Coordinates of C-alpha atoms and ligand atoms in Angstrom, one line a residue:
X1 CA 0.0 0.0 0.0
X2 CA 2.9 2.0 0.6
X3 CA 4.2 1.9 -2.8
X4 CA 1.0 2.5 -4.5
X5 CA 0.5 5.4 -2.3
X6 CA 4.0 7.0 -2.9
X7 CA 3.5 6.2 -6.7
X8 CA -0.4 8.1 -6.8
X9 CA 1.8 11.4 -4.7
X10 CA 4.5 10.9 -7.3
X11 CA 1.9 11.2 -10.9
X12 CA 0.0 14.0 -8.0
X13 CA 3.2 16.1 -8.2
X14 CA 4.1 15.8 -11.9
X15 CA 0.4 16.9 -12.9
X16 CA 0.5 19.5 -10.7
X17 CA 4.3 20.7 -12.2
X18 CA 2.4 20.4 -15.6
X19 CA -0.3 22.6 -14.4
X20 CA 1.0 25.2 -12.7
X21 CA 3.6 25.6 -15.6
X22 CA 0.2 26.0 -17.9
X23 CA -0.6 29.2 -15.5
X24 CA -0.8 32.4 -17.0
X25 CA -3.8 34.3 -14.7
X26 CA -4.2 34.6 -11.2
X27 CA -7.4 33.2 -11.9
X28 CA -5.4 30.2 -13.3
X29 CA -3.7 30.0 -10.0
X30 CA -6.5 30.1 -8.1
X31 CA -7.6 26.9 -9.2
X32 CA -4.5 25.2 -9.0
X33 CA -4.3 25.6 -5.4
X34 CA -7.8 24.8 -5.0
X35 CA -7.3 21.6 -7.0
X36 CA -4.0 20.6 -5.3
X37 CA -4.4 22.2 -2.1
X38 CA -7.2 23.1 -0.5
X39 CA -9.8 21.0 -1.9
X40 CA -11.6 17.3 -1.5
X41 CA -9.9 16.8 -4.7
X42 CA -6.4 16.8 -3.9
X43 CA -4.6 13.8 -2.9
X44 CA -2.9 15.2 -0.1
X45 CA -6.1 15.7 1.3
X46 CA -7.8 12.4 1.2
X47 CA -4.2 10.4 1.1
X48 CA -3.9 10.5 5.0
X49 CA -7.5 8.8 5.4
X50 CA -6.3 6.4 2.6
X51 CA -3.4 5.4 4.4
X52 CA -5.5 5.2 8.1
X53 CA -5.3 1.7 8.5
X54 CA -1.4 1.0 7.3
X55 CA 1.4 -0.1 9.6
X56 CA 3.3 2.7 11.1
X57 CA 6.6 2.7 9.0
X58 CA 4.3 3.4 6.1
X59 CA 2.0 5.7 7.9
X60 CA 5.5 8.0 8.4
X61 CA 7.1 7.6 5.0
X62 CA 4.0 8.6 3.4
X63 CA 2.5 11.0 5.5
X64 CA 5.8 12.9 5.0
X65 CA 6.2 12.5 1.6
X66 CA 2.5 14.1 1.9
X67 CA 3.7 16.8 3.9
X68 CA 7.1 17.4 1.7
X69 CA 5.2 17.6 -1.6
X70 CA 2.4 20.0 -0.1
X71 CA 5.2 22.1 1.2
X72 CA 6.8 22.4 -2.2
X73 CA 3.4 23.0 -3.9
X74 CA 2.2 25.8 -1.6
X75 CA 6.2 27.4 -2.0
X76 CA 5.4 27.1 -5.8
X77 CA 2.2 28.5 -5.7
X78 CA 3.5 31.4 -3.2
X79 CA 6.2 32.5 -5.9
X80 CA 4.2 32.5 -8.8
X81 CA 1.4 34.4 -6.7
X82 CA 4.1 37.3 -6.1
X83 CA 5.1 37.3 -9.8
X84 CA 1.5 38.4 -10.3
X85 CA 1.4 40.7 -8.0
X86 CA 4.9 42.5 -8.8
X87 CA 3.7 42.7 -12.4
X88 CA 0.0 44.0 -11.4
X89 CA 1.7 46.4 -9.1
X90 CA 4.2 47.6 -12.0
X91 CA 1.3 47.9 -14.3
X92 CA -0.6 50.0 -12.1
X93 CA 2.6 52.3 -11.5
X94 CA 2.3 52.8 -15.7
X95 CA -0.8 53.5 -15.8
X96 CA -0.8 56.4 -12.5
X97 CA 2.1 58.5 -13.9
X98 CA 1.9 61.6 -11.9
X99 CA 2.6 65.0 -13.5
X100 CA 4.3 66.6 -11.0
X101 CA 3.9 70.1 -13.2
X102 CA 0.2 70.0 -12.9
X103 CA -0.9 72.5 -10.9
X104 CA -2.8 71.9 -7.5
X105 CA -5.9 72.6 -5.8
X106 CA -4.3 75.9 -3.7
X107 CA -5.4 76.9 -1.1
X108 CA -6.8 80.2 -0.6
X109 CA -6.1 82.1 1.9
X110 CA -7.9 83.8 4.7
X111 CA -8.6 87.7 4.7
X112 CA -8.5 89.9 7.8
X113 CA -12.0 90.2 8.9
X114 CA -13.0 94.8 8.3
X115 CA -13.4 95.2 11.4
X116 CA -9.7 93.7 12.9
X117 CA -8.5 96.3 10.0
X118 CA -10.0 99.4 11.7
X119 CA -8.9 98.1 14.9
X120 CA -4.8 97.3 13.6
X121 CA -4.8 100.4 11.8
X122 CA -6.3 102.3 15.3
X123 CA -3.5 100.3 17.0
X124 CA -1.0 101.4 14.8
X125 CA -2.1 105.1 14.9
X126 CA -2.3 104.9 18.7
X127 CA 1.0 103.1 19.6
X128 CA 2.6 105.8 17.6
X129 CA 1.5 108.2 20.0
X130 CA 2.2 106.4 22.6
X131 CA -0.9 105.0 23.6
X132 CA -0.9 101.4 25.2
X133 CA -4.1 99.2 24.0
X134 CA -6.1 97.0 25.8
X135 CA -8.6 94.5 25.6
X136 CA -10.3 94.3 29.1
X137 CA -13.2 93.0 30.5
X138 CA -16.7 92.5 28.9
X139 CA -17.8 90.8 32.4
X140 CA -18.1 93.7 34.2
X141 CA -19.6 95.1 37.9
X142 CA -21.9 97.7 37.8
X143 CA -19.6 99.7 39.7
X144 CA -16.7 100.0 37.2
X145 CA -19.0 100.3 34.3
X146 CA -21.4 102.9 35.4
X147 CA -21.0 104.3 39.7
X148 CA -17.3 104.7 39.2
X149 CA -17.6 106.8 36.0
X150 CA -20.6 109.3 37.4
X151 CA -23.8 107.1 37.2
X152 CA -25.0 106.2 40.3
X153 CA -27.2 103.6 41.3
X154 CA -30.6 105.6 39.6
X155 CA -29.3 108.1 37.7
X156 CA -31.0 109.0 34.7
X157 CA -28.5 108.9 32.2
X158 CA -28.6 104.9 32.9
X159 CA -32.1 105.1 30.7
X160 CA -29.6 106.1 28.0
X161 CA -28.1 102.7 28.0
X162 CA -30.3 99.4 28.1
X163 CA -28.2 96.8 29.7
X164 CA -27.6 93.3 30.1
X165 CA -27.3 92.1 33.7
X166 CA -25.8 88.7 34.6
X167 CA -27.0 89.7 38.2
X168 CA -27.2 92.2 40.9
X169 CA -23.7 93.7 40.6
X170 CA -22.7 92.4 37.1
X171 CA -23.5 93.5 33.7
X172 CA -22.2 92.7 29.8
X173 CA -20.5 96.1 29.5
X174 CA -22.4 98.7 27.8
X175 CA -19.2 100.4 26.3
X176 CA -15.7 100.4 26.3
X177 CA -15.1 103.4 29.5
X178 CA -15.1 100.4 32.3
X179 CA -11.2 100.4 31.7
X180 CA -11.4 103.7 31.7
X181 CA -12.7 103.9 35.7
X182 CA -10.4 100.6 36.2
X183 CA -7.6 102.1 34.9
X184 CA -8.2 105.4 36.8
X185 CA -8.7 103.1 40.0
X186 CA -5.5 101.2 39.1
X187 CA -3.7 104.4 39.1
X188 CA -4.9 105.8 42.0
X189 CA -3.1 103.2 43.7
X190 CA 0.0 104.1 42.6
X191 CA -0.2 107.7 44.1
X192 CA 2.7 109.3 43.9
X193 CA 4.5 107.4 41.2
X194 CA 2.0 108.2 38.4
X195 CA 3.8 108.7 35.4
X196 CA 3.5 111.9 33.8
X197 CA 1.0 110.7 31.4
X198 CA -1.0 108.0 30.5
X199 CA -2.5 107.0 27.4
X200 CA -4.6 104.4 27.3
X201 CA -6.9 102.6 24.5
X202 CA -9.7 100.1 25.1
X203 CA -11.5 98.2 22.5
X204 CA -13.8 95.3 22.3
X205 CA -17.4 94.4 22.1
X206 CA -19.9 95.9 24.4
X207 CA -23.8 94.8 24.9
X208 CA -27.0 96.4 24.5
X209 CA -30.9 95.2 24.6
X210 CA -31.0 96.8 21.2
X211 CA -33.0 96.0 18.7
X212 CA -31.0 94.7 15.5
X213 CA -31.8 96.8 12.3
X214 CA -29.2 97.9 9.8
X215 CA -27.4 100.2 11.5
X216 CA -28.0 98.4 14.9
X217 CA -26.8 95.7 17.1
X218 CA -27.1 94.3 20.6
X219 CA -23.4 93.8 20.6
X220 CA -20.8 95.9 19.0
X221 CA -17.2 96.9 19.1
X222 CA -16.0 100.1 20.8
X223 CA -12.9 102.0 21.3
X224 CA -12.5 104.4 23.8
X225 CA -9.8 106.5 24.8
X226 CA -8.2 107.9 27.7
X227 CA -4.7 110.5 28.3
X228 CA -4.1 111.6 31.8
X229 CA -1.4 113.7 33.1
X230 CA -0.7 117.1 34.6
X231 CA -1.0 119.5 31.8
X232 CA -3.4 118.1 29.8
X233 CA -6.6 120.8 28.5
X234 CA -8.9 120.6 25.6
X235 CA -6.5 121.2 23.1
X236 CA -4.7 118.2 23.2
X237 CA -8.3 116.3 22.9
X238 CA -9.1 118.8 19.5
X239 CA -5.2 117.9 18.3
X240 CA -6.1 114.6 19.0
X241 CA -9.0 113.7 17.7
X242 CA -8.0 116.0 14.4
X243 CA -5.1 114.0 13.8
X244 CA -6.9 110.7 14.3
X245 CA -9.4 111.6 11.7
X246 CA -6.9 112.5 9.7
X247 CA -4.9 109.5 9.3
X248 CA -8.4 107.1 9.3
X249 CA -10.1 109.0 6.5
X250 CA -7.8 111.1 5.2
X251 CA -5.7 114.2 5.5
X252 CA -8.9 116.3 4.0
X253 CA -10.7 115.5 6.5
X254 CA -12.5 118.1 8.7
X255 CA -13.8 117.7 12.4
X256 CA -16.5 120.0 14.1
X257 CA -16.9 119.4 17.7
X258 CA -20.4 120.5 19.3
X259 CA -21.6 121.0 22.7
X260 CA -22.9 117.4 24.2
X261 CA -23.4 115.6 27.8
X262 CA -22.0 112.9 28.5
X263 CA -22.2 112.0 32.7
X264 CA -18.0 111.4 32.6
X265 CA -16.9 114.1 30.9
X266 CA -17.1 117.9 31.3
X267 CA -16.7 119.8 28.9
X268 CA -18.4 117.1 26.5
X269 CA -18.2 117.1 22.9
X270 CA -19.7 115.4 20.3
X271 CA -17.4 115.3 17.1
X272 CA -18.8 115.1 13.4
X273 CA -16.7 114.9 10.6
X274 CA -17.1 116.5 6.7
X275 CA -18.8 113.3 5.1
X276 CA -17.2 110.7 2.9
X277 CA -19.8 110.1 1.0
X278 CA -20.3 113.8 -0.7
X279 CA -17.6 116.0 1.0
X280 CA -20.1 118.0 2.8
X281 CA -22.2 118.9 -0.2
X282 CA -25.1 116.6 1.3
X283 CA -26.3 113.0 0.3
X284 CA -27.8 110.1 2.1
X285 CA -24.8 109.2 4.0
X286 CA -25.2 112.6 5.8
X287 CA -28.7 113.1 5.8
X288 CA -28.1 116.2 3.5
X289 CA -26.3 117.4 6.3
X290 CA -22.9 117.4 5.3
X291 CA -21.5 115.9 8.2
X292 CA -21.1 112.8 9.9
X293 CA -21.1 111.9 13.5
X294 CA -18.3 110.0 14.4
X295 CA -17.7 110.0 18.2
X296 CA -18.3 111.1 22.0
X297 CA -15.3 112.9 23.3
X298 CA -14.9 115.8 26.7
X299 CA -12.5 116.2 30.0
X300 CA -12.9 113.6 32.3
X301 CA -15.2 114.9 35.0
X302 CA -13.5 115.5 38.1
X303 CA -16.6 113.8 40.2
X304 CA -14.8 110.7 37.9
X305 CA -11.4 111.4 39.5
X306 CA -12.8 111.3 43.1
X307 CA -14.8 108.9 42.4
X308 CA -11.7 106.3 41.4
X309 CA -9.2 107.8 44.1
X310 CA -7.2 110.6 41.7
X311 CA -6.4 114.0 42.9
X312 CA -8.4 116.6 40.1
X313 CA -6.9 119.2 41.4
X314 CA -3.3 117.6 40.2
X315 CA -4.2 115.9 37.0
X316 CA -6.2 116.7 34.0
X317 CA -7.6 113.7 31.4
X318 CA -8.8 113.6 27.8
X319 CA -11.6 110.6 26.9
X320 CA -13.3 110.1 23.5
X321 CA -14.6 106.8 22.9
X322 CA -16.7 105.4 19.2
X323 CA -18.3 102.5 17.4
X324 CA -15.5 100.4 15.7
X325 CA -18.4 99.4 12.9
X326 CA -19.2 102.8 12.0
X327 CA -15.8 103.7 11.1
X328 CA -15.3 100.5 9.1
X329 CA -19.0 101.2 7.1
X330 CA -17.7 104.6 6.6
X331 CA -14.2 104.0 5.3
X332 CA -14.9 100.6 3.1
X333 CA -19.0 102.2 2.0
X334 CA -20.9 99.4 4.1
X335 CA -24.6 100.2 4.4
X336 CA -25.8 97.2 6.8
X337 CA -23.7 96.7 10.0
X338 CA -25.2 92.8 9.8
X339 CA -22.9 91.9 7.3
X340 CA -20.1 92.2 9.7
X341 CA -21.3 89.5 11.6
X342 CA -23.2 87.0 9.5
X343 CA -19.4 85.5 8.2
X344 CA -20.7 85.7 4.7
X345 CA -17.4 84.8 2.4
X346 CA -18.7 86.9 -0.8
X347 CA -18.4 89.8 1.7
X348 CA -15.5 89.2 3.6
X349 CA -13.1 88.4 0.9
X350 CA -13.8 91.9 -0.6
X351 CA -11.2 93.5 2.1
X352 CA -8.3 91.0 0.5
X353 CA -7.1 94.4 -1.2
X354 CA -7.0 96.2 2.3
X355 CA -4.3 96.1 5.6
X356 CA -1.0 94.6 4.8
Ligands
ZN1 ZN1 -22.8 113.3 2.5

């Protein structure tokens, strides 16, 4: 049984050589594993329960011969199978050439949002004279935001401002002046070692129960402006606020300051500029007027000094404070303030051309 056994493997393996020499497909491969391998069909499967009932010494010559020749088949089927792949692999490289020259996709890039422009360009004005600019607090207690600069707990210029409290003692800042009162307070501190003089710049979004319309919003962005020192008068707010309007909207520009109230400042002044829009002949932009309001400016009040610990007898402070959106709708022509918030991409990528 032996012999007849090793003589059935033997025409096995030289069938299979034929076979697998006949391969040209994967396909072709697949069967001759299947028929020489893996399935019912191959001899090396059924041989072992062929030679079940032979005497040991058989049982070992054969079932290694069985072993040896599956080993060889599997190794031959193995090498061929990575032939195949090598050459479906090169083919594929042929066929994906990559042009390298082509050009890609790109990326655009981002644009500075018009209302970070008017604040850099503010900065930029600002640093020069020697201003420091901060962000502060939107958070803020009812005491820096309105006792501390002149409004008292029922005062009636609080009706001018509808607010957003968080609770008893804290509000969302209606406007930029809290670091004005904070920075006074922080000063006062320092008593004798105030420096000669102070500039300082706040900016950042305040909150009001507003309704929103075109040119209104419950939260908008502020700047507001404060130099302190010994020998500072009215003049240095009218240089100031000249120059600033200046370099914003040009060296034409004009400013008229008016007569206005505001509870921290005394003298208060309201300060319009000739408009952009028509050059003070009148069009819509100024209601025919010529002018355009652009901002709340005065003395700091000296209730404001006492009030935040500063001697007003010693020192002397210019504030002005106005809408970041109203400059950016002047300078870049935008009618509806919305569009500065709704993140619209046909409108923001307009400013590409503007800032650096
Ligand atoms: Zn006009």
């Amino acid at each position: 049984m032996g012999e007849e056994m090793k003589q059935k493997i033997s025409d096995f393996k030289l069938k299979f050589d034929k076979s697998i020499k006949e391969v040209s497909t994967k396909e072709d491969l697949d069967k001759v594993r299947s028929l020489f391998v893996t399935s019912k069909e191959s001899i090396l499967i059924t041989a072992f329960s062929e030679i079940r009932s032979a005497d040991g010494a058989t049982k070992k010559v054969v079932g290694e011969l069985i072993n040896k020749t599956k080993k060889y088949f599997i190794e031959e089927i193995n090498k061929l199978n990575d032939k195949f792949q090598k050459e479906e692999y090169d083919n594929l490289l042929k066929k994906e050439k990559w042009d390298v020259s082509i050009e890609g996709l790109g990326f655009k890039p981002g644009t500075s949002h018009p209302l970070n422009l008017v604040i850099e360009e503010i900065r930029q004005i600002f640093t020069e004279l020697g201003y420091e600019m901060i962000n502060g607090t939107e958070f803020e207690t009812d005491d820096f935001c309105f006792q501390k600069l002149n409004l008292p707990i029922g005062h009636p210029a609080r009706d001018m401002q509808d607010t957003f409290y968080v609770d008893e003692n804290t509000v969302l800042r209606t406007h930029c002046t809290n670091m004005t009162s904070r920075t006074l307070s922080q000063l006062a501190k320092a008593k004798d070692s105030i420096p000669a003089n102070v500039g300082m710049l706040s900016y950042g979004n305040v909150y009001r129960r507003d309704d929103d319309d075109a040119t209104h919003s419950h939260q908008f962005m502020q700047v507001d402006g404060l130099l302190m020192g010994e020998n500072i008068s009215f003049a240095n707010l009218k240089w100031t606020l000249e120059y600033v309007c200046k370099r914003l909207f040009g060296q034409e520009t004009v400013i008229r300051m008016r007569p206005s109230f505001f509870p921290f400042t005394e003298p208060s002044a309201e300060v319009d500029i000739n408009c952009v829009g028509c050059n003070g002949a009148g069009c819509r932009i100024c209601k025919f007027s010529g002018w355009i309001e652009i901002l709340g400016s005065g003395m700091i009040a000296k209730e404001v000094f006492e009030l935040n610990g500063i001697d007003s007898n010693k020192y002397q402070a210019i504030a002005f404070g106005w809408g970041i959106e109203r400059i950016a709708m002047l300078k870049f022509g935008v009618t509806n303030i919305r569009d500065f918030y709704e993140n619209n991409n046909k409108f923001l990528k307009q400013f590409k051309f503007f800032g650096k």
